[in-house]
PDB file of N, CA and C in Angstrom:
ATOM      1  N   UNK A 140     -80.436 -26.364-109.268  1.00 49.00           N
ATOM      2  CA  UNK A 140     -81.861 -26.152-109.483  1.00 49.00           C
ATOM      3  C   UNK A 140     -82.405 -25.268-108.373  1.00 49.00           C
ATOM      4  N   UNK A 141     -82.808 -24.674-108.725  1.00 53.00           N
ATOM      5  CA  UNK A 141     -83.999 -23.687-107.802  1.00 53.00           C
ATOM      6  C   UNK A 141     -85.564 -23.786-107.692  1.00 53.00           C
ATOM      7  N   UNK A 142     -86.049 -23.584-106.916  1.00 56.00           N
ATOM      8  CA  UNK A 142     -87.732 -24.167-107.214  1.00 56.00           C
ATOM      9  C   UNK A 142     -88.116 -22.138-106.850  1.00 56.00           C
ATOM     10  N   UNK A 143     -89.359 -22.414-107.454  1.00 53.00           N
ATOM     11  CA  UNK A 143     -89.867 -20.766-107.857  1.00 53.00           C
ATOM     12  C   UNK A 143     -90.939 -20.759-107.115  1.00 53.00           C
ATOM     13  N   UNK A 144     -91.220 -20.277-106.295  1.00 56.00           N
ATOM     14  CA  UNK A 144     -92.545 -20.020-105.481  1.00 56.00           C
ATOM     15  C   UNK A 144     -93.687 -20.369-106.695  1.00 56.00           C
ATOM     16  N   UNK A 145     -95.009 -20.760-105.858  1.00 55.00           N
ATOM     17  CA  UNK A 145     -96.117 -20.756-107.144  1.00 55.00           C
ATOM     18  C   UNK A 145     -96.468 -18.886-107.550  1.00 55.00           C
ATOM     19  N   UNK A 146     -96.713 -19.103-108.741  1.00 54.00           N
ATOM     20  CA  UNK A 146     -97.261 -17.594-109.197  1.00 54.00           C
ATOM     21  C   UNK A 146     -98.689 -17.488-108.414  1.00 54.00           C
ATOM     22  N   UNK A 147     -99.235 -16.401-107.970  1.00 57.00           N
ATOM     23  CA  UNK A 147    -100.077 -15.763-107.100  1.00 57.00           C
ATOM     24  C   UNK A 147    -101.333 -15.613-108.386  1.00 57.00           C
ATOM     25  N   UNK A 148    -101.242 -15.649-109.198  1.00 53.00           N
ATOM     26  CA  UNK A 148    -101.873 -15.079-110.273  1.00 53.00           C
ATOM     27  C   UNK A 148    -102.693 -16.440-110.531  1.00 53.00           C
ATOM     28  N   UNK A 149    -101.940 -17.243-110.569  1.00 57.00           N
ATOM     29  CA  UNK A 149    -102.640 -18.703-111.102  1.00 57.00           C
ATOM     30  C   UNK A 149    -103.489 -19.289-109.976  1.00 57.00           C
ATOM     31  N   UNK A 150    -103.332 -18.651-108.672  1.00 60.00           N
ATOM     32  CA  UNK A 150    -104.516 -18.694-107.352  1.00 60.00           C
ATOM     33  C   UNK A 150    -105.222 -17.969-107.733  1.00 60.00           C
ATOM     34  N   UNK A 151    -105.232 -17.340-108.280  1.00 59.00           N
ATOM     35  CA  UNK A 151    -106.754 -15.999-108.275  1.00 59.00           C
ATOM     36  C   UNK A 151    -107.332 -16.408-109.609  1.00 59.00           C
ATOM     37  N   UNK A 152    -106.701 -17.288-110.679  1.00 71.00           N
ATOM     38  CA  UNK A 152    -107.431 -17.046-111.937  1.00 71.00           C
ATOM     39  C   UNK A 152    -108.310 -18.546-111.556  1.00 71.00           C
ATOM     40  N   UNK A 153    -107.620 -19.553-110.596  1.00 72.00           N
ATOM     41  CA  UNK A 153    -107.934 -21.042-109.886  1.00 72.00           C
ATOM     42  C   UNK A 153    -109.263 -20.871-109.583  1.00 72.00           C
ATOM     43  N   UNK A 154    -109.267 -19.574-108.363  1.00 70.00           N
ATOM     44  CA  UNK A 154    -110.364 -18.957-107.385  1.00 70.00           C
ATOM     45  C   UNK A 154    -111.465 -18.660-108.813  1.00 70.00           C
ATOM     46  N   UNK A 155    -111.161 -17.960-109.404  1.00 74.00           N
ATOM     47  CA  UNK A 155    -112.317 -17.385-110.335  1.00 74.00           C
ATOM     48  C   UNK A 155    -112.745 -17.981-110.817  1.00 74.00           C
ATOM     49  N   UNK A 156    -112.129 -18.924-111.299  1.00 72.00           N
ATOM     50  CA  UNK A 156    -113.083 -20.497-112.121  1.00 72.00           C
ATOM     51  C   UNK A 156    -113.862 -21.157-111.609  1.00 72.00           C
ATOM     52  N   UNK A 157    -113.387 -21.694-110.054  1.00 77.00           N
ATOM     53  CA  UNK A 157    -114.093 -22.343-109.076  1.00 77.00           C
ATOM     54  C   UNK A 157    -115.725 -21.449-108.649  1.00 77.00           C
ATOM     55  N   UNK A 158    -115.396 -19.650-108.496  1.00 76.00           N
ATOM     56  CA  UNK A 158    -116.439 -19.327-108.453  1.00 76.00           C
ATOM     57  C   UNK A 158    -117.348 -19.267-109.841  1.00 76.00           C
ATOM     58  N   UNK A 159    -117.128 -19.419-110.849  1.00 80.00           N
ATOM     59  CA  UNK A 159    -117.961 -19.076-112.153  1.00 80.00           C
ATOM     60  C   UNK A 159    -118.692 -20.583-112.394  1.00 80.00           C
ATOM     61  N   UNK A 160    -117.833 -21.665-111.838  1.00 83.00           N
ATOM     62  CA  UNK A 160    -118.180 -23.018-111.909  1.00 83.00           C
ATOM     63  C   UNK A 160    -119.371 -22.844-110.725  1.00 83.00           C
ATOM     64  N   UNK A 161    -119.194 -22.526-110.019  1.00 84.00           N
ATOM     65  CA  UNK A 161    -120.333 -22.999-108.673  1.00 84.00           C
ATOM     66  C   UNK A 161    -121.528 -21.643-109.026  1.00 84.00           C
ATOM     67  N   UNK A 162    -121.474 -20.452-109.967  1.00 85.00           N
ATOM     68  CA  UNK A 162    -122.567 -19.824-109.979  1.00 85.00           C
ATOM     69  C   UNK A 162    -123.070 -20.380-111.644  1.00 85.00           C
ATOM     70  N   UNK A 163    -122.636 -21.057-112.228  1.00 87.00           N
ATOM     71  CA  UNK A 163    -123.394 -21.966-113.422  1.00 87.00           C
ATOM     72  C   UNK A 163    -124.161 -22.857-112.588  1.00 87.00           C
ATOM     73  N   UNK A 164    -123.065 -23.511-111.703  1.00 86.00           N
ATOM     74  CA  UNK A 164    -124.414 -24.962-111.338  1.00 86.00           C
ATOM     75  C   UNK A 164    -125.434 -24.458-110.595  1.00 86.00           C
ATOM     76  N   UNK A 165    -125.513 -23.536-109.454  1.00 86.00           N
ATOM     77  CA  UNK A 165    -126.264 -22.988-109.257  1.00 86.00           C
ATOM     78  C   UNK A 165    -127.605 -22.338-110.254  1.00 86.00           C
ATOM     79  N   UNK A 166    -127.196 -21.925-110.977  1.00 88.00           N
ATOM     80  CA  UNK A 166    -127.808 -21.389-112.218  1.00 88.00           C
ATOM     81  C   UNK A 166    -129.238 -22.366-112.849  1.00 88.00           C
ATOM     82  N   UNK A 167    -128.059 -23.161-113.504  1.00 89.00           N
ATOM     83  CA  UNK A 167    -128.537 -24.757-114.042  1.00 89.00           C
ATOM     84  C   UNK A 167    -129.312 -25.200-112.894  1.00 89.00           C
ATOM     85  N   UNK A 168    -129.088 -25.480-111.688  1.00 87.00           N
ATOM     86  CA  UNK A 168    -129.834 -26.060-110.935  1.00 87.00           C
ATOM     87  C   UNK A 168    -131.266 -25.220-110.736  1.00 87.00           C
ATOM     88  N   UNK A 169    -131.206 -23.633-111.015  1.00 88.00           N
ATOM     89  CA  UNK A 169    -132.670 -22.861-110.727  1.00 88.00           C
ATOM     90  C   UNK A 169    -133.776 -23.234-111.948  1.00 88.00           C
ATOM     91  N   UNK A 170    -132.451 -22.858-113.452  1.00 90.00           N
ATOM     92  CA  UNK A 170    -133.492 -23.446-114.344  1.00 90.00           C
ATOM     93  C   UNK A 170    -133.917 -24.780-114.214  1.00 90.00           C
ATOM     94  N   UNK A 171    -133.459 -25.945-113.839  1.00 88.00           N
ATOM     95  CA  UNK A 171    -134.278 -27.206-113.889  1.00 88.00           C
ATOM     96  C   UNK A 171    -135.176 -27.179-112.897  1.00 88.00           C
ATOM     97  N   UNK A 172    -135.300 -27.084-111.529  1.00 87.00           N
ATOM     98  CA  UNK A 172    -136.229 -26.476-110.364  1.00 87.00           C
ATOM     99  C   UNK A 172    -137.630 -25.797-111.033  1.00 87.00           C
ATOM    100  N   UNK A 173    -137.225 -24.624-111.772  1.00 88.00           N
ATOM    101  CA  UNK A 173    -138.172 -23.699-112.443  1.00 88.00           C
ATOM    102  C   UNK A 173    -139.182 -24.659-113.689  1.00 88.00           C
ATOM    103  N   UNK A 174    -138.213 -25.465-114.436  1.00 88.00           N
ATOM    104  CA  UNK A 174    -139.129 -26.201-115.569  1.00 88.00           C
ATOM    105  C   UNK A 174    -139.415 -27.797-114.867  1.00 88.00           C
ATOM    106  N   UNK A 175    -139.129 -27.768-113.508  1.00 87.00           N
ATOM    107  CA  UNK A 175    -139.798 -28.923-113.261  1.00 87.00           C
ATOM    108  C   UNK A 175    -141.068 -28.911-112.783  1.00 87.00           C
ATOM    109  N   UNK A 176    -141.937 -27.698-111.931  1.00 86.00           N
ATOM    110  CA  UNK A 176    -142.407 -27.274-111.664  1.00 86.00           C
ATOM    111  C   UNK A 176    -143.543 -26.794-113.016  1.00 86.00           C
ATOM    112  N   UNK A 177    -142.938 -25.795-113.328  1.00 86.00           N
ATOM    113  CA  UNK A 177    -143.645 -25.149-115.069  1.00 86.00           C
ATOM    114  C   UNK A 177    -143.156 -25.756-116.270  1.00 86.00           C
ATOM    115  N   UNK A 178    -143.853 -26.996-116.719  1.00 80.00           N
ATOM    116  CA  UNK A 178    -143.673 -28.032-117.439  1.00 80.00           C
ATOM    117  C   UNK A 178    -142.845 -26.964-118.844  1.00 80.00           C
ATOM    118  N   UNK A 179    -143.821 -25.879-119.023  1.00 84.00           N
ATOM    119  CA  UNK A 179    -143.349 -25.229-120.232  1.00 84.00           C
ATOM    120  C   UNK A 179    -143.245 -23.983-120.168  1.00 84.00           C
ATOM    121  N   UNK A 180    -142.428 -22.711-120.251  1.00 85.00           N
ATOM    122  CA  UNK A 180    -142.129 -21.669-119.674  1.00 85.00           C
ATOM    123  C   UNK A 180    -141.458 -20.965-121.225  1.00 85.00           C
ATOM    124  N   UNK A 181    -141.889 -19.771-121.471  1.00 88.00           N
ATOM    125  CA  UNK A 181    -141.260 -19.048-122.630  1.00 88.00           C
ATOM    126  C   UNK A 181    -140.277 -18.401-122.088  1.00 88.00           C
ATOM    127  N   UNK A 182    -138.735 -18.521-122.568  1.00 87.00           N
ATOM    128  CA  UNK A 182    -137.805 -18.448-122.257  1.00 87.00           C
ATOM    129  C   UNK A 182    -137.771 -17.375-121.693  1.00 87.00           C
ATOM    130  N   UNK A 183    -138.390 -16.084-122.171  1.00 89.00           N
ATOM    131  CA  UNK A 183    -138.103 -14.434-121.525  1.00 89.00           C
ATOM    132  C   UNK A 183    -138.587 -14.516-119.894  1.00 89.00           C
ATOM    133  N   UNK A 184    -139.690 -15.677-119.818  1.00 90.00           N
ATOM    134  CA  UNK A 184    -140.335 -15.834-118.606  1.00 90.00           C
ATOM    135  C   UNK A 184    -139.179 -16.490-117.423  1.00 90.00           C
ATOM    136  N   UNK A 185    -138.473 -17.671-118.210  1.00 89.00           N
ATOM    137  CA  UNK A 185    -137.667 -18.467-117.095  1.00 89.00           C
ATOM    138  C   UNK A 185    -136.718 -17.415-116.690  1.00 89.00           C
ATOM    139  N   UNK A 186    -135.700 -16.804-117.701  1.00 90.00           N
ATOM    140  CA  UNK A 186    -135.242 -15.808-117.816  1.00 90.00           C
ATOM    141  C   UNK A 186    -134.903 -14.596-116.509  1.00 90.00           C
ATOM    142  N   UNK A 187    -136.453 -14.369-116.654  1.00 91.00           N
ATOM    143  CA  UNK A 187    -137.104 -13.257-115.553  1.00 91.00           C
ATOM    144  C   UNK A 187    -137.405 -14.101-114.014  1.00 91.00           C
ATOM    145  N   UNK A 188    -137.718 -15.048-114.304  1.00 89.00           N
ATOM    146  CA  UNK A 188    -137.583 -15.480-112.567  1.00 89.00           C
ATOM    147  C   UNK A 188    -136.502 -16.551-112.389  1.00 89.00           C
ATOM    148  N   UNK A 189    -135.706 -16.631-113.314  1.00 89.00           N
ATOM    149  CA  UNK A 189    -134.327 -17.055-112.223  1.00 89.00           C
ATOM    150  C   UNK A 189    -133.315 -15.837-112.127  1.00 89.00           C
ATOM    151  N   UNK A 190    -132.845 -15.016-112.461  1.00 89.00           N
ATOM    152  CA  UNK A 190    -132.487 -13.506-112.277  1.00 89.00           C
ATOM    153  C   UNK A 190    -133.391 -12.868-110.884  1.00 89.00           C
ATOM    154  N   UNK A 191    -134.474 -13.189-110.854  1.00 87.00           N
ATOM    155  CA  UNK A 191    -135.670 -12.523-109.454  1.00 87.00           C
ATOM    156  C   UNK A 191    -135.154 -13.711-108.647  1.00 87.00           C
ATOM    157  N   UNK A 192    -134.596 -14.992-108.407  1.00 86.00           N
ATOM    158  CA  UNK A 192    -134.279 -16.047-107.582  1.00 86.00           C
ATOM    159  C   UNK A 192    -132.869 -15.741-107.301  1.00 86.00           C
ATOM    160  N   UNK A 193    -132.318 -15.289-108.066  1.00 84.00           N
ATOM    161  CA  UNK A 193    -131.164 -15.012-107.812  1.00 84.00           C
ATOM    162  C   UNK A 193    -130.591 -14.006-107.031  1.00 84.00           C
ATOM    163  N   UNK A 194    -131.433 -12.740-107.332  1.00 82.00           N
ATOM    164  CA  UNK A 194    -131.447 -11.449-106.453  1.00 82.00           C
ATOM    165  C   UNK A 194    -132.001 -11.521-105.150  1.00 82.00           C
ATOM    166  N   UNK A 195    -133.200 -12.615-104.972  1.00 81.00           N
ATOM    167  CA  UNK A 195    -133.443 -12.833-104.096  1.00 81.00           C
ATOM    168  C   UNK A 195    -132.720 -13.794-102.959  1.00 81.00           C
ATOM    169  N   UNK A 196    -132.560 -14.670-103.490  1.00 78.00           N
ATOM    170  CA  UNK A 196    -131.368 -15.659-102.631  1.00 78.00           C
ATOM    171  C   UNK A 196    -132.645 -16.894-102.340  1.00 78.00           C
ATOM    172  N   UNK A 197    -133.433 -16.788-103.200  1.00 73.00           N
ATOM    173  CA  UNK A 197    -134.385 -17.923-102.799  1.00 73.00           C
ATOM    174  C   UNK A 197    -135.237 -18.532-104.012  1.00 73.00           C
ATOM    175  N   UNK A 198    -135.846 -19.591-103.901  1.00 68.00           N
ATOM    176  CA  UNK A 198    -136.629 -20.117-104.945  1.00 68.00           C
ATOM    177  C   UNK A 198    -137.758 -20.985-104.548  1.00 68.00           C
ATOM    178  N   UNK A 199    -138.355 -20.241-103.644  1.00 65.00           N
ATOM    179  CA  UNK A 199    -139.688 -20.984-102.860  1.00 65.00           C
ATOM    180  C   UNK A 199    -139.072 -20.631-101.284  1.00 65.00           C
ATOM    181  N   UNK A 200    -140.042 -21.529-100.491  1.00 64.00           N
ATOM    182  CA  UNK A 200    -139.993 -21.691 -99.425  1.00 64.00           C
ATOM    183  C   UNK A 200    -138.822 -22.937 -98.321  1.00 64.00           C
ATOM    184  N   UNK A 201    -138.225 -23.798 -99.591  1.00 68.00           N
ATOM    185  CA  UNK A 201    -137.904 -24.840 -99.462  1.00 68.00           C
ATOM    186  C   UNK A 201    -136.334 -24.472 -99.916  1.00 68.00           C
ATOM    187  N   UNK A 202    -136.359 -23.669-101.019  1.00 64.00           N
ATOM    188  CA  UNK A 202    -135.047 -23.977-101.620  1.00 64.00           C
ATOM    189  C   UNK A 202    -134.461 -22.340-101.080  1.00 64.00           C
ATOM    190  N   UNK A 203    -133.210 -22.400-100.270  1.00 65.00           N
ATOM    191  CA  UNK A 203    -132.354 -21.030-100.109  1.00 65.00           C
ATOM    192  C   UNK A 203    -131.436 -21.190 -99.947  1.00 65.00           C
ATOM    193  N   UNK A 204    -130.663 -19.806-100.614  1.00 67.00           N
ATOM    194  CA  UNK A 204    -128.892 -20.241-100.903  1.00 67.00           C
ATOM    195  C   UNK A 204    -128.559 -18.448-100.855  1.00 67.00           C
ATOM    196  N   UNK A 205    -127.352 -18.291-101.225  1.00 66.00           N
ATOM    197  CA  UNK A 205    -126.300 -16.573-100.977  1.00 66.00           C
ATOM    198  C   UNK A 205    -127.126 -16.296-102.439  1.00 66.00           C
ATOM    199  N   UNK A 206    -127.846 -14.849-101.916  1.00 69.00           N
ATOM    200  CA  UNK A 206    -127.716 -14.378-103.760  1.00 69.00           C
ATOM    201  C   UNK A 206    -126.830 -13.781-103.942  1.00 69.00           C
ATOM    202  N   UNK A 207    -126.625 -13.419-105.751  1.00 75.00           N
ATOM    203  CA  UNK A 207    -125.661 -13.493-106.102  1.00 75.00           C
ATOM    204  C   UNK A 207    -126.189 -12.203-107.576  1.00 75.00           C
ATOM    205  N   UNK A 208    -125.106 -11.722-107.988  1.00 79.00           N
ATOM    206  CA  UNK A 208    -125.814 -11.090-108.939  1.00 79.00           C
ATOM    207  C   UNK A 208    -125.686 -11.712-110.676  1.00 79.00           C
ATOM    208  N   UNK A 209    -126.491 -12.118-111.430  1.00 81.00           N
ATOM    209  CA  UNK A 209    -126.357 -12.767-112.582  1.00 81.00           C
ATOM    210  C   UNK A 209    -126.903 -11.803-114.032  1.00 81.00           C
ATOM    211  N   UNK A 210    -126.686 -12.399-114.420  1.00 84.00           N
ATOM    212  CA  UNK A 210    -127.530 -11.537-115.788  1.00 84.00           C
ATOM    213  C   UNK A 210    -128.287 -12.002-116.626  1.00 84.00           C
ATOM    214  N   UNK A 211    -128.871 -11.682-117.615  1.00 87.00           N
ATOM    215  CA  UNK A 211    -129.769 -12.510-118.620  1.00 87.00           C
ATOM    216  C   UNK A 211    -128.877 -13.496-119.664  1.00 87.00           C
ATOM    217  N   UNK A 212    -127.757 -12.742-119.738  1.00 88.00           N
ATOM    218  CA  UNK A 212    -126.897 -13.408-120.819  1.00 88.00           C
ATOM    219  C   UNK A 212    -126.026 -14.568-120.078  1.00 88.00           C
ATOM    220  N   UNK A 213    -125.941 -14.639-118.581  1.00 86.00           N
ATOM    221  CA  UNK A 213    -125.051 -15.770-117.971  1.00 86.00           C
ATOM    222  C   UNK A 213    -126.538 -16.987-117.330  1.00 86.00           C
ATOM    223  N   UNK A 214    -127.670 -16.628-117.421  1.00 89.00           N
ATOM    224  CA  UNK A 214    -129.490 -17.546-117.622  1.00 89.00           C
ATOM    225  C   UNK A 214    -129.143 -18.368-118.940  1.00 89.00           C
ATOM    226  N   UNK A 215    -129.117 -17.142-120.116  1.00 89.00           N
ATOM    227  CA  UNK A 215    -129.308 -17.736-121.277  1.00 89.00           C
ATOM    228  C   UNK A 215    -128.049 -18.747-121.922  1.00 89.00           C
ATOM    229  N   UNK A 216    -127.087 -18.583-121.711  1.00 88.00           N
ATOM    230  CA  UNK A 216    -126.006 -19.430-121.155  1.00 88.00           C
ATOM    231  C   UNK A 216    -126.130 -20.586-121.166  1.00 88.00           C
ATOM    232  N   UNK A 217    -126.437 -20.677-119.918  1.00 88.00           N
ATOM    233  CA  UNK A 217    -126.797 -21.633-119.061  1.00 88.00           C
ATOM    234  C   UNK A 217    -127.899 -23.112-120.033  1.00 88.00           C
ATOM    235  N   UNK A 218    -129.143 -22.019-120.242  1.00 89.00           N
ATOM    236  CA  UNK A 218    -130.132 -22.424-120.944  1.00 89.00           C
ATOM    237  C   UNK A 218    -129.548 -23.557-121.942  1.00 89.00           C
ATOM    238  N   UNK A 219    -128.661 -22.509-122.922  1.00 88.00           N
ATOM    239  CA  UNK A 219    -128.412 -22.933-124.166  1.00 88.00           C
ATOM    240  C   UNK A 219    -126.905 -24.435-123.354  1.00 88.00           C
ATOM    241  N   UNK A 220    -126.613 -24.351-122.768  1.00 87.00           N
ATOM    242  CA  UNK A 220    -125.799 -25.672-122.368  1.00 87.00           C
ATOM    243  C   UNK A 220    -126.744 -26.204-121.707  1.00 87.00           C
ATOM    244  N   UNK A 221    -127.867 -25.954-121.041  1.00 88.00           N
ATOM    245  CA  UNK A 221    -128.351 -27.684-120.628  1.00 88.00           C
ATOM    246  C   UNK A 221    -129.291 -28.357-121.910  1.00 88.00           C
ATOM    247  N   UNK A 222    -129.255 -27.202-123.182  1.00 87.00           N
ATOM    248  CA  UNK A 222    -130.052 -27.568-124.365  1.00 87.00           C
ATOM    249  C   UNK A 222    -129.051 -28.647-125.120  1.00 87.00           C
ATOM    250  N   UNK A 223    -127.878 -28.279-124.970  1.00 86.00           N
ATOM    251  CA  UNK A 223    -126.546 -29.139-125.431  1.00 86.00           C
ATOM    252  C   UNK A 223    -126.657 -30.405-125.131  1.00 86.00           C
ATOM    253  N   UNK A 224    -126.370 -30.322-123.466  1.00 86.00           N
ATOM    254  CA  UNK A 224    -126.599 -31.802-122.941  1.00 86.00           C
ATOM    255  C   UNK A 224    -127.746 -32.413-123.050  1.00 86.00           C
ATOM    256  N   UNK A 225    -128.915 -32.121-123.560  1.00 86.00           N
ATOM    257  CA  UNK A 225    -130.391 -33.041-123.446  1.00 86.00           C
ATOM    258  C   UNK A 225    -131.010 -32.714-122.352  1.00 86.00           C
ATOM    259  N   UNK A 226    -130.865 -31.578-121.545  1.00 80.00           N
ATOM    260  CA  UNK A 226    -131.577 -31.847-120.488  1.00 80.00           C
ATOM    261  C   UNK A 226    -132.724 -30.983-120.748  1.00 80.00           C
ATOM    262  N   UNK A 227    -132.574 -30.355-121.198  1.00 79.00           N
ATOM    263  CA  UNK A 227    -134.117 -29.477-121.864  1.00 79.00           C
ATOM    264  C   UNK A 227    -134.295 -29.364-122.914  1.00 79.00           C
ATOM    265  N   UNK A 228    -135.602 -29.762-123.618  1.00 79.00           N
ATOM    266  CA  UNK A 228    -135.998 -29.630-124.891  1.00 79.00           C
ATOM    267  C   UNK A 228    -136.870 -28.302-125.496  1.00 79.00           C
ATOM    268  N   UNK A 229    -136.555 -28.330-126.495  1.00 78.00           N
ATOM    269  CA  UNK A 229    -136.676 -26.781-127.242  1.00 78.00           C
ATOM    270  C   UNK A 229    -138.364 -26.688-127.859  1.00 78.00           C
ATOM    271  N   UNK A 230    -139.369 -26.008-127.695  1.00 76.00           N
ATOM    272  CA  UNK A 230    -140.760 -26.450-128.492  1.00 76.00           C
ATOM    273  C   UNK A 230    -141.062 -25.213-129.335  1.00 76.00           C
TER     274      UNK A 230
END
C-alpha cells in the first residue's frame, strides 16, 4: 500500500466554500440588521443598501467588518433563502 499525498485542489475548492459560507452569513446577517431596524423595506431598497454596506465595510456606527465585494444577485440570494427558512416574510 502506498498513501497519496492529499490533492491540493480539494484545499482550494475547501478554502472557497469556507469563504462563500462566511460572505452569505455575513450577507444574511446585513439583511436581518437592515429589516430589523426598517420594519418594511421594498426589496430594490434592501438590495441597494446592503451592496452600499458592503462596499463600505460598515452598517452604522456600531456594526464594522472587511468589505467585500457582492452583487445584487448574491443579496437576492440570500433574501430568497432566509424567505425559505421563515425568517422573513414576503408582503
Amino acid at each position: 500500500l502506498r498513501l497519496l499525498p492529499q490533492q491540493r485542489y480539494l484545499w482550494a475548492e475547501r478554502a472557497e466554500v469556507s469563504t462563500l459560507e462566511r460572505k452569505r452569513n455575513i450577507l444574511c446577517c446585513l439583511i436581518t440588521r437592515i429589516l430589523k431596524v426598517e420594519k418594511q423595506l421594498h426589496v430594490d431598497n434592501l438590495v441597494f443598501r446592503v451592496t452600499d454596506a458592503c462596499q463600505k465595510g460598515r452598517l452604522g456606527p456600531d456594526v464594522q467588518f472587511l468589505s467585500f465585494c457582492c452583487h445584487s444577485v448574491d443579496v437576492l440570494s440570500c433574501v430568497l433563502h432566509l424567505l425559505n427558512q421563515g425568517y422573513l416574510r414576503r408582503q
